[in-house]
C-alpha cells in the first residue's frame, strides 16, 4: 500500500471561487485522492483557506466586520461549498490557525539561523488618517503617463505602465480616500532566495518526469534577467502572523507580520497538525506525513495548482523547506494547470464574470460540473467553458451513455426476472470478448490516473461506459429472451455487475452518482477490479437490487439558453 500526500493550492479567503479556480487545483486533486483511496492506498488530502494580507482586511472592512470574524465566517462558507462539491479533504484548514502561527515563526527562526534572512531598510507610504502603511496597490492617483485618475501605485490599469506610488499625481489612500500621506522609513525581512538558486536549479533538473508547464516556469524564474531574486517576507499590517524568530521576539520587527506568500504554503504542513487536533491524533500521526525522519520517507507528495502558483511552489516554498536544514518532506510531483476561460473571455473574480461555485450548485448537482470540468481540464493548453459544449457533453456522456445503460438494464431485468440478479446461463464468447476489452481499457485508465492525465482518464472512462452500451446493444437481451431466456439471464447478470463496476471506476469523477449506483445495486462492495472476470461476478445470482431514479437528467435547450443569458453579465 502506497502512502500519498496530496495538497491543493489554497484558495484566498475573500469570496467564493469560480469554476476556473476549482478545475485548476481542488477538483483534480480530489480526483487523484479519491482514485488512490479506491485503489487501497493511504491518502492524506489537505487544503485550507489563505487568510492573511490586505485584501482580507479590506473585504472585512467593507463587510463591516472584524477581520478575524470575517475570515471565520468565509471559511465556513467555503467549507460548505467544498463539501457540496464532494471535495474529500481530510482537513480543510485555515492559514490563520495557531499551528500555522507556530510553524511559520519556527521556519523564520531556522532560516535566520542558516543565514538566509536579511534586513532591508525601505521607504513606504504611510497614511496618517488610516493609521497604517499602505501597500503600493492601495494608493490611487492620476497616472503621469495617460492622465487616468484611478491609477494604482503599482500600475496604471488604463495604459498598463508600471508605476511607483511616488509617481502618482494627487496620491490618495484607496482605503479611506485620504490625501494625508507621507513617506516613512520602515524595515523588512527578505528571504535570500538568490543564495538557494543553485540548489533549486539542481533539484529541478532532477525532476525529468514533471510536466513541462511546471519546469519551464520554474526555469524562467531561476534564470531570466538577473535570476532568482530575494523576496520580502514581512509587512506592516495588523492582520497576520507576528514576526518572531521561533518563539523569540525579533528586535526591530515589533508590530510587523509575515507576508502572506511566506505563511500560506507553510499552512500545507500546519494543516496536518490541525487534522491531528481535530481528530484526537498525536503529533506523531501528522509528522509521519511530513517529517522524513519520522516516517515520511516513503510518502509520495503531489501538489495541484494553476500555473500562476508554480513559481511559489517550485522556488519559494522549497527555499523555505530546504533552507531550514530540517528533514521536512519536499514535493515529489507538481501537477499544474492552464486556465479555463468562460464563454469567449476570462473568468474574473474581481469583475464577477463566469459561474461561481455556489451558483453552479444552485442550478445542477455537483457531478454534472465535476464531469464537464475534469473531462475538459486545461492541461496542455487553456480550455473554454461554453454552455453548448456543457449541454452536449452532459447529455451525451452522462445521460445517453452512462445513465441510459443503468436505466435499460435494471428496468429490463425487473420486467423479465424481477429485482434480483438472475442466475441462469453462463457467460459466453461475447462476454469473454467484452471482459478482455474492459481489462485492457481499465489498465489504461489506471495508467492515466496514476500519471494524473485528467482528460485522458476521462476519455478512457467514457470508453469503458461505451463498451458496456455497445455490448448491451449487440447482445440485445430483450431479443435473446424470446428464444433463449437462460442466455438473456446471463447477459442481464453481466449488465448488473457492470453497474457496480462502473460505480467503482467512476467514483473519482462522479462520486454522488457512483453512490446512487452502488445503493441501487444494494452493495457495499467497492473493491477495485484488479481482475475484471472476478469483478463481473461480484453480484451473485439471487442478489436483490432496485431500479434507481434517473441518474442524470438531460439539459434542455431552454435551460442552456436561460443559463447563458443569466450568466452573461456580472455577479455584482
Ligand atoms: Zn496611465
Coordinates of C-alpha atoms and ligand atoms in Angstrom, one line a residue:
X1 CA 0.0 0.0 0.0
X2 CA 1.4 3.3 -1.1
X3 CA 1.2 6.5 1.0
X4 CA 0.1 9.6 -0.9
X5 CA 0.2 13.1 0.5
X6 CA -1.9 15.5 -1.7
X7 CA -2.3 19.2 -1.4
X8 CA -4.3 21.6 -3.4
X9 CA -3.4 25.3 -3.8
X10 CA -5.1 27.1 -1.0
X11 CA -7.9 29.5 -2.1
X12 CA -7.9 33.0 -0.8
X13 CA -10.5 33.8 1.9
X14 CA -12.2 36.8 0.4
X15 CA -15.1 35.4 -1.6
X16 CA -16.4 32.4 -3.4
X17 CA -14.3 30.8 -6.1
X18 CA -15.3 30.4 -9.7
X19 CA -15.2 27.2 -11.7
X20 CA -11.9 28.1 -13.3
X21 CA -10.3 28.2 -9.8
X22 CA -11.9 24.8 -9.0
X23 CA -10.7 22.9 -12.0
X24 CA -7.2 24.4 -11.6
X25 CA -6.4 22.8 -8.2
X26 CA -9.0 21.4 -5.8
X27 CA -11.1 19.3 -8.2
X28 CA -8.2 17.4 -9.9
X29 CA -6.6 17.0 -6.5
X30 CA -9.9 15.4 -5.3
X31 CA -10.0 13.1 -8.3
X32 CA -6.5 11.9 -7.5
X33 CA -7.3 11.5 -3.8
X34 CA -10.5 9.5 -4.5
X35 CA -8.7 7.3 -7.1
X36 CA -5.9 6.5 -4.7
X37 CA -8.3 5.7 -1.9
X38 CA -10.2 3.5 -4.3
X39 CA -7.0 1.6 -5.1
X40 CA -6.5 0.9 -1.4
X41 CA -3.6 3.5 -0.9
X42 CA -3.3 5.5 2.3
X43 CA -4.1 9.1 1.4
X44 CA -3.7 12.4 3.3
X45 CA -5.5 15.1 1.3
X46 CA -5.1 18.7 2.6
X47 CA -6.4 22.1 1.7
X48 CA -7.1 25.3 3.6
X49 CA -8.1 28.9 3.2
X50 CA -5.4 31.5 2.7
X51 CA -6.5 34.2 5.2
X52 CA -3.9 36.9 5.7
X53 CA -3.0 40.0 3.8
X54 CA -4.5 43.4 2.9
X55 CA -7.3 42.1 0.6
X56 CA -8.8 40.2 3.6
X57 CA -8.6 43.2 5.8
X58 CA -10.3 45.4 3.2
X59 CA -13.0 42.9 2.5
X60 CA -13.7 42.7 6.2
X61 CA -13.9 46.5 6.5
X62 CA -16.3 46.6 3.5
X63 CA -18.4 43.9 5.2
X64 CA -18.3 46.0 8.5
X65 CA -16.7 43.1 10.5
X66 CA -13.6 42.5 12.4
X67 CA -11.2 40.6 10.1
X68 CA -10.9 37.5 12.3
X69 CA -14.7 37.2 12.4
X70 CA -15.0 37.8 8.7
X71 CA -12.4 35.1 8.0
X72 CA -14.1 32.6 10.3
X73 CA -17.4 33.2 8.5
X74 CA -15.9 32.9 5.0
X75 CA -14.1 29.8 6.0
X76 CA -17.4 28.3 7.0
X77 CA -18.9 29.3 3.6
X78 CA -16.0 27.8 1.6
X79 CA -16.1 24.6 3.7
X80 CA -19.8 24.2 3.0
X81 CA -19.4 24.7 -0.8
X82 CA -16.4 22.3 -0.8
X83 CA -18.5 19.6 0.9
X84 CA -21.3 20.1 -1.6
X85 CA -18.9 19.7 -4.5
X86 CA -17.7 16.4 -3.0
X87 CA -14.2 17.7 -2.3
X88 CA -13.0 15.0 0.1
X89 CA -10.3 16.8 2.1
X90 CA -9.0 15.0 5.1
X91 CA -8.7 18.5 6.5
X92 CA -9.8 21.9 5.2
X93 CA -7.7 24.1 7.4
X94 CA -7.0 27.8 7.9
X95 CA -3.7 29.6 7.4
X96 CA -4.6 31.7 10.5
X97 CA -4.5 28.6 12.7
X98 CA -2.3 28.5 15.9
X99 CA -0.5 25.6 14.2
X100 CA 0.5 27.8 11.3
X101 CA 1.5 30.7 13.5
X102 CA 3.9 28.5 15.4
X103 CA 5.3 26.7 12.4
X104 CA 5.8 29.9 10.3
X105 CA 7.7 31.5 13.2
X106 CA 9.7 28.3 13.5
X107 CA 10.7 28.3 9.9
X108 CA 11.6 32.0 10.0
X109 CA 13.9 31.2 13.0
X110 CA 15.6 28.3 11.2
X111 CA 16.1 30.4 8.1
X112 CA 17.6 33.2 10.1
X113 CA 20.0 30.6 11.8
X114 CA 21.0 29.4 8.3
X115 CA 21.9 33.0 7.3
X116 CA 19.1 33.1 4.7
X117 CA 17.3 36.1 6.0
X118 CA 18.5 39.7 5.7
X119 CA 17.1 43.0 7.0
X120 CA 16.4 45.8 4.5
X121 CA 15.5 49.4 5.1
X122 CA 12.8 50.7 2.8
X123 CA 10.7 53.7 2.3
X124 CA 6.9 53.2 2.3
X125 CA 3.8 55.3 2.1
X126 CA 2.1 55.8 5.4
X127 CA -1.5 57.1 5.7
X128 CA -2.0 59.2 8.8
X129 CA -5.8 59.0 8.5
X130 CA -5.8 55.2 8.3
X131 CA -3.0 54.9 10.8
X132 CA -1.2 52.3 8.7
X133 CA 1.3 51.7 5.9
X134 CA -0.3 51.2 2.5
X135 CA 0.9 48.5 0.1
X136 CA 1.5 50.1 -3.4
X137 CA -1.7 48.9 -4.9
X138 CA -3.7 50.6 -2.2
X139 CA -2.5 54.0 -3.2
X140 CA -4.5 55.6 -6.0
X141 CA -3.9 58.8 -8.0
X142 CA -3.6 60.2 -11.5
X143 CA -1.4 58.4 -14.0
X144 CA 1.5 60.7 -15.1
X145 CA 1.6 58.9 -18.4
X146 CA -2.1 58.9 -19.6
X147 CA -3.9 61.0 -17.1
X148 CA -6.2 58.2 -15.9
X149 CA -7.5 59.3 -12.4
X150 CA -7.7 55.8 -10.8
X151 CA -4.2 54.6 -11.4
X152 CA -2.8 52.3 -8.7
X153 CA 0.6 52.8 -7.0
X154 CA 2.0 49.7 -8.7
X155 CA 0.5 50.0 -12.2
X156 CA -1.9 52.1 -14.3
X157 CA -4.8 49.8 -15.3
X158 CA -5.6 52.1 -18.3
X159 CA -2.2 52.3 -20.0
X160 CA -0.5 49.4 -18.2
X161 CA 2.5 51.5 -17.2
X162 CA 4.4 50.2 -14.2
X163 CA 4.5 52.8 -11.5
X164 CA 5.9 53.7 -8.1
X165 CA 3.5 55.3 -5.7
X166 CA 5.6 58.5 -5.7
X167 CA 5.0 58.8 -9.5
X168 CA 1.2 59.4 -8.9
X169 CA -0.2 62.9 -9.2
X170 CA -2.5 63.7 -6.3
X171 CA -2.0 60.4 -4.5
X172 CA -4.6 59.2 -2.0
X173 CA -5.4 56.2 0.1
X174 CA -7.6 53.6 -1.6
X175 CA -8.7 52.5 1.8
X176 CA -10.2 55.9 3.0
X177 CA -9.6 58.3 0.2
X178 CA -7.4 60.4 2.5
X179 CA -4.6 62.5 0.9
X180 CA -2.8 62.9 4.2
X181 CA 0.1 60.6 3.1
X182 CA 3.8 60.6 3.9
X183 CA 6.8 58.5 3.1
X184 CA 8.3 56.8 6.1
X185 CA 11.3 54.6 6.7
X186 CA 10.5 51.0 7.6
X187 CA 12.5 47.8 8.0
X188 CA 11.6 44.4 6.4
X189 CA 13.0 40.9 6.3
X190 CA 14.0 39.3 3.0
X191 CA 14.3 35.6 2.2
X192 CA 17.7 35.2 0.4
X193 CA 16.3 33.0 -2.4
X194 CA 19.3 34.1 -4.5
X195 CA 21.5 32.0 -2.2
X196 CA 19.3 29.0 -2.9
X197 CA 19.5 29.4 -6.7
X198 CA 22.0 26.6 -7.5
X199 CA 20.4 24.2 -5.0
X200 CA 16.9 24.8 -6.6
X201 CA 18.3 24.5 -10.1
X202 CA 19.9 21.1 -9.4
X203 CA 16.7 19.9 -7.6
X204 CA 14.5 20.9 -10.6
X205 CA 17.0 19.3 -13.1
X206 CA 16.3 16.0 -11.3
X207 CA 12.6 16.3 -12.0
X208 CA 12.6 15.0 -15.5
X209 CA 9.1 13.5 -15.0
X210 CA 7.4 16.8 -14.2
X211 CA 5.1 18.5 -16.7
X212 CA 7.0 20.9 -19.0
X213 CA 4.5 23.6 -17.9
X214 CA 5.8 23.3 -14.4
X215 CA 9.6 23.1 -15.0
X216 CA 9.6 25.8 -17.8
X217 CA 8.0 28.3 -15.4
X218 CA 10.5 27.4 -12.7
X219 CA 13.5 27.7 -15.0
X220 CA 12.3 31.0 -16.3
X221 CA 12.2 32.5 -12.8
X222 CA 15.5 31.0 -12.0
X223 CA 17.4 32.3 -15.0
X224 CA 15.6 35.2 -16.7
X225 CA 17.1 38.6 -16.2
X226 CA 19.2 38.8 -13.0
X227 CA 17.9 35.4 -11.9
X228 CA 16.0 34.4 -8.8
X229 CA 15.6 37.5 -6.6
X230 CA 15.4 37.8 -2.8
X231 CA 11.9 38.4 -1.6
X232 CA 10.4 40.4 1.2
X233 CA 8.7 38.2 3.8
X234 CA 7.2 40.8 6.2
X235 CA 4.6 43.5 6.0
X236 CA 3.5 46.5 8.1
X237 CA 0.0 45.2 8.9
X238 CA -2.0 44.1 11.9
X239 CA -3.7 41.0 10.5
X240 CA -1.2 38.2 10.1
X241 CA 1.4 36.1 11.9
X242 CA 3.5 38.3 14.2
X243 CA 7.2 38.3 13.1
X244 CA 9.1 36.1 15.6
X245 CA 12.3 34.1 15.5
X246 CA 10.9 30.8 16.6
X247 CA 9.4 31.6 20.0
X248 CA 11.7 34.6 20.5
X249 CA 11.0 38.3 19.7
X250 CA 12.7 39.7 16.7
X251 CA 14.3 43.0 17.7
X252 CA 13.2 45.8 15.3
X253 CA 10.4 43.9 13.9
X254 CA 7.8 44.6 16.5
X255 CA 4.3 45.2 15.2
X256 CA 5.0 43.6 11.9
X257 CA 3.6 40.4 10.4
X258 CA 4.8 37.8 7.9
X259 CA 3.9 38.5 4.3
X260 CA 1.0 36.2 3.2
X261 CA 3.0 34.4 0.5
X262 CA 5.5 33.2 3.1
X263 CA 3.0 31.7 5.6
X264 CA 0.5 30.4 3.1
X265 CA 2.4 27.3 1.8
X266 CA 3.6 26.5 5.3
X267 CA -0.1 26.0 6.0
X268 CA 0.1 22.8 4.0
X269 CA 2.2 21.4 6.8
X270 CA 0.3 23.2 9.6
X271 CA -3.0 21.8 8.2
X272 CA -1.9 18.3 9.0
X273 CA -1.4 19.5 12.6
X274 CA -5.0 20.9 12.5
X275 CA -6.1 17.5 11.2
X276 CA -4.4 15.8 14.1
X277 CA -6.0 18.1 16.6
X278 CA -9.5 17.8 15.1
X279 CA -9.3 14.0 15.1
X280 CA -7.8 13.4 18.5
X281 CA -4.5 12.3 17.0
X282 CA -0.9 12.9 18.2
X283 CA 1.9 14.9 16.7
X284 CA 3.5 11.7 15.6
X285 CA 0.4 10.9 13.5
X286 CA 0.8 14.0 11.3
X287 CA 4.5 14.1 11.4
X288 CA 4.7 10.7 9.7
X289 CA 3.3 12.5 6.6
X290 CA 5.7 15.5 6.8
X291 CA 9.0 14.6 8.5
X292 CA 11.3 12.2 6.6
X293 CA 13.0 11.4 10.0
X294 CA 9.6 10.4 11.4
X295 CA 8.1 8.1 8.8
X296 CA 7.5 10.3 5.8
X297 CA 10.4 8.9 3.7
X298 CA 8.1 6.5 1.9
X299 CA 5.4 9.2 1.2
X300 CA 4.8 10.4 -2.3
X301 CA 3.8 14.1 -2.1
X302 CA 1.9 15.6 -5.0
X303 CA 0.8 19.3 -5.3
X304 CA -2.0 20.5 -7.6
X305 CA -2.2 24.2 -8.7
X306 CA -2.9 26.7 -11.5
X307 CA 0.2 27.9 -13.5
X308 CA 0.2 31.2 -11.7
X309 CA 1.1 29.4 -8.5
X310 CA 4.0 27.5 -9.9
X311 CA 6.8 29.9 -9.0
X312 CA 5.9 29.9 -5.3
X313 CA 5.7 26.1 -5.2
X314 CA 8.9 25.3 -7.3
X315 CA 11.1 28.1 -5.8
X316 CA 9.8 30.0 -2.8
X317 CA 8.3 27.2 -0.7
X318 CA 11.2 24.8 -1.5
X319 CA 13.6 27.6 -0.4
X320 CA 11.8 27.7 2.9
X321 CA 11.9 23.9 3.3
X322 CA 15.5 23.3 2.1
X323 CA 16.8 26.4 3.8
X324 CA 15.5 25.3 7.2
X325 CA 18.1 22.4 7.2
X326 CA 15.4 20.2 8.8
X327 CA 14.1 17.0 7.3
X328 CA 10.7 18.2 6.0
X329 CA 9.1 16.4 3.1
X330 CA 9.7 18.0 -0.3
X331 CA 7.2 17.8 -3.1
X332 CA 7.7 14.8 -5.4
X333 CA 5.4 15.9 -8.3
X334 CA 3.7 19.2 -9.2
X335 CA 0.7 19.0 -11.4
X336 CA -0.1 22.4 -12.8
X337 CA -2.9 23.6 -15.0
X338 CA -3.5 26.3 -17.6
X339 CA -6.6 28.5 -17.4
X340 CA -10.2 27.7 -18.1
X341 CA -11.9 30.6 -20.0
X342 CA -15.5 31.4 -19.9
X343 CA -17.7 31.8 -23.0
X344 CA -15.3 34.0 -25.1
X345 CA -13.5 35.7 -22.3
X346 CA -11.9 35.1 -18.9
X347 CA -13.4 34.1 -15.6
X348 CA -12.9 37.0 -13.3
X349 CA -13.4 37.2 -9.6
X350 CA -12.9 41.0 -9.4
X351 CA -15.4 41.5 -12.2
X352 CA -17.8 38.7 -11.2
X353 CA -17.6 37.1 -14.6
X354 CA -18.4 33.5 -15.2
X355 CA -20.1 30.8 -13.0
X356 CA -19.1 30.7 -9.3
X357 CA -19.2 27.6 -7.2
X358 CA -22.3 28.4 -5.3
X359 CA -24.2 29.5 -8.4
X360 CA -23.2 26.3 -10.2
X361 CA -24.7 24.2 -7.4
X362 CA -27.9 26.2 -7.4
X363 CA -28.6 25.0 -10.9
X364 CA -27.3 21.5 -11.1
X365 CA -25.8 18.8 -8.8
X366 CA -22.0 18.7 -8.4
X367 CA -21.5 15.6 -10.6
X368 CA -22.6 17.4 -13.8
X369 CA -19.9 20.1 -13.1
X370 CA -17.3 17.7 -12.0
X371 CA -17.6 15.6 -15.1
X372 CA -17.5 18.5 -17.5
X373 CA -14.7 20.3 -15.8
X374 CA -12.5 17.3 -15.4
X375 CA -13.1 15.9 -18.9
X376 CA -12.2 19.4 -20.2
X377 CA -9.4 20.2 -17.8
X378 CA -7.0 22.8 -19.1
X379 CA -3.9 20.6 -19.2
X380 CA -1.9 21.1 -22.4
X381 CA -3.5 24.5 -23.1
X382 CA -6.2 26.8 -21.9
X383 CA -9.7 25.5 -22.4
X384 CA -13.0 27.2 -22.6
X385 CA -16.4 26.7 -21.0
X386 CA -19.4 27.3 -23.2
X387 CA -23.0 26.4 -22.4
X388 CA -23.4 24.5 -25.7
X389 CA -20.4 22.3 -25.0
X390 CA -21.5 21.8 -21.4
X391 CA -25.0 20.8 -22.5
X392 CA -23.7 18.4 -25.2
X393 CA -21.2 16.8 -23.0
X394 CA -23.5 16.2 -20.1
X395 CA -26.3 14.9 -22.3
X396 CA -24.2 12.6 -24.3
X397 CA -21.7 11.2 -21.8
X398 CA -23.7 11.2 -18.6
X399 CA -27.4 10.9 -19.7
X400 CA -27.1 8.9 -23.0
X401 CA -24.2 6.7 -22.3
X402 CA -23.9 6.0 -18.5
X403 CA -27.4 6.9 -17.3
X404 CA -29.1 5.1 -20.2
X405 CA -27.1 2.0 -19.6
X406 CA -28.1 1.8 -16.0
X407 CA -31.7 2.5 -16.7
X408 CA -32.1 0.0 -19.5
X409 CA -30.5 -3.0 -17.9
X410 CA -32.2 -2.6 -14.5
X411 CA -35.7 -1.9 -16.0
X412 CA -35.4 -4.8 -18.4
X413 CA -34.3 -7.2 -15.6
X414 CA -37.2 -6.0 -13.4
X415 CA -39.7 -6.7 -16.2
X416 CA -38.5 -10.2 -17.0
X417 CA -36.7 -11.5 -14.0
X418 CA -37.8 -9.3 -11.1
X419 CA -35.5 -7.1 -8.9
X420 CA -32.8 -9.7 -8.2
X421 CA -29.8 -10.9 -10.2
X422 CA -30.9 -13.8 -12.5
X423 CA -28.9 -17.0 -12.1
X424 CA -29.5 -18.9 -15.3
X425 CA -27.0 -19.3 -18.1
X426 CA -23.2 -18.8 -18.4
X427 CA -21.1 -16.0 -19.8
X428 CA -20.3 -17.0 -23.4
X429 CA -17.9 -15.8 -26.1
X430 CA -19.4 -12.4 -26.5
X431 CA -19.0 -11.8 -22.7
X432 CA -15.4 -13.0 -22.8
X433 CA -14.6 -10.6 -25.6
X434 CA -16.1 -7.7 -23.5
X435 CA -14.1 -8.8 -20.4
X436 CA -10.9 -8.9 -22.5
X437 CA -11.6 -5.4 -23.9
X438 CA -12.5 -4.0 -20.5
X439 CA -9.4 -5.4 -19.0
X440 CA -7.2 -3.5 -21.5
X441 CA -9.2 -0.4 -21.0
X442 CA -9.2 -0.5 -17.2
X443 CA -5.5 -1.0 -17.1
X444 CA -5.1 2.1 -19.5
X445 CA -7.5 4.0 -17.2
X446 CA -5.3 3.2 -14.2
X447 CA -2.2 4.3 -16.1
X448 CA -3.7 7.6 -17.0
X449 CA -4.9 8.2 -13.4
X450 CA -1.6 7.2 -12.0
X451 CA 0.0 9.8 -14.3
X452 CA -2.6 12.4 -13.4
X453 CA -3.6 12.7 -17.0
X454 CA -7.0 14.0 -16.2
X455 CA -8.5 14.4 -19.7
X456 CA -7.1 11.0 -20.9
X457 CA -8.6 9.4 -17.8
X458 CA -12.0 10.9 -18.5
X459 CA -11.8 9.7 -22.2
X460 CA -10.9 6.2 -21.1
X461 CA -13.6 6.1 -18.5
X462 CA -16.1 7.2 -21.1
X463 CA -14.9 4.5 -23.5
X464 CA -15.4 1.9 -20.7
X465 CA -19.0 3.1 -20.4
X466 CA -19.5 3.0 -24.2
X467 CA -18.1 -0.6 -24.3
X468 CA -20.9 -1.7 -22.0
X469 CA -23.6 0.1 -24.0
X470 CA -22.3 -1.5 -27.2
X471 CA -22.3 -4.9 -25.6
X472 CA -25.9 -4.4 -24.5
X473 CA -26.9 -3.2 -27.9
X474 CA -25.4 -6.1 -29.7
X475 CA -26.3 -8.8 -27.1
X476 CA -29.8 -7.4 -27.0
X477 CA -31.2 -9.5 -24.1
X478 CA -34.7 -8.3 -25.0
X479 CA -34.4 -10.2 -28.3
X480 CA -32.4 -13.1 -26.8
X481 CA -35.1 -13.6 -24.2
X482 CA -37.7 -14.7 -26.7
X483 CA -35.6 -17.6 -27.9
X484 CA -33.1 -18.3 -25.1
X485 CA -34.1 -17.0 -21.7
X486 CA -31.1 -18.5 -19.9
X487 CA -28.7 -16.7 -22.2
X488 CA -30.6 -13.5 -21.7
X489 CA -30.3 -14.0 -17.9
X490 CA -26.6 -14.3 -18.2
X491 CA -26.4 -11.2 -20.3
X492 CA -28.5 -9.3 -17.7
X493 CA -26.4 -10.7 -14.9
X494 CA -23.3 -9.3 -16.6
X495 CA -25.0 -5.9 -17.2
X496 CA -26.0 -5.6 -13.5
X497 CA -22.4 -6.4 -12.5
X498 CA -21.2 -3.8 -14.9
X499 CA -23.2 -1.2 -13.0
X500 CA -21.3 -2.0 -9.8
X501 CA -18.0 -2.0 -11.8
X502 CA -18.9 1.4 -13.3
X503 CA -19.8 2.8 -9.9
X504 CA -16.3 1.8 -8.6
X505 CA -14.4 3.1 -11.6
X506 CA -16.4 6.4 -11.9
X507 CA -16.4 7.3 -8.2
X508 CA -13.4 9.7 -8.5
X509 CA -15.2 11.7 -11.2
X510 CA -18.9 11.5 -10.1
X511 CA -19.0 10.4 -6.5
X512 CA -22.7 11.1 -5.9
X513 CA -23.9 9.1 -8.9
X514 CA -21.5 6.4 -8.0
X515 CA -23.0 6.1 -4.6
X516 CA -26.5 6.0 -6.1
X517 CA -25.5 3.2 -8.4
X518 CA -24.0 1.2 -5.5
X519 CA -27.1 1.9 -3.4
X520 CA -29.4 0.7 -6.2
X521 CA -27.2 -2.4 -6.6
X522 CA -27.6 -2.9 -2.9
X523 CA -23.9 -3.5 -2.3
X524 CA -21.1 -2.1 -0.2
X525 CA -18.5 -3.9 -2.3
X526 CA -16.3 -1.1 -3.7
X527 CA -13.3 -3.4 -4.4
X528 CA -11.2 -2.3 -7.4
X529 CA -11.4 -4.6 -10.5
X530 CA -7.9 -6.0 -10.4
X531 CA -9.5 -9.0 -12.1
X532 CA -12.3 -8.0 -14.4
X533 CA -13.7 -11.5 -14.7
X534 CA -14.0 -11.7 -10.9
X535 CA -15.4 -8.2 -10.7
X536 CA -18.2 -9.1 -13.1
X537 CA -19.3 -11.9 -10.8
X538 CA -19.3 -9.8 -7.7
X539 CA -23.1 -9.6 -7.5
X540 CA -24.2 -13.3 -7.3
X541 CA -27.4 -14.9 -8.5
X542 CA -30.4 -14.0 -6.3
X543 CA -28.8 -10.8 -5.1
X544 CA -31.6 -8.1 -4.7
X545 CA -31.3 -4.7 -6.3
X546 CA -33.6 -1.7 -7.0
X547 CA -34.2 0.2 -10.2
X548 CA -32.6 3.6 -9.4
X549 CA -34.1 7.0 -10.2
X550 CA -32.8 8.8 -13.3
X551 CA -29.1 9.3 -12.7
X552 CA -28.7 12.3 -15.0
X553 CA -31.4 14.5 -16.4
X554 CA -30.7 15.9 -19.8
X555 CA -30.1 19.7 -20.0
X556 CA -32.8 21.2 -22.3
X557 CA -32.1 23.8 -24.9
X558 CA -34.3 26.2 -22.9
X559 CA -32.3 25.7 -19.7
X560 CA -29.0 26.1 -21.6
X561 CA -30.2 29.4 -23.2
X562 CA -31.6 30.7 -19.9
X563 CA -28.3 30.0 -18.0
X564 CA -26.3 31.5 -20.8
X565 CA -28.3 34.7 -20.5
X566 CA -28.3 34.7 -16.7
X567 CA -24.5 34.4 -16.5
X568 CA -23.7 36.8 -19.4
X569 CA -23.5 39.8 -17.1
X570 CA -21.5 40.2 -13.9
X571 CA -22.3 38.8 -10.5
X572 CA -22.3 42.0 -8.5
Ligands
LIG1 ZN1 -1.9 55.5 -17.4

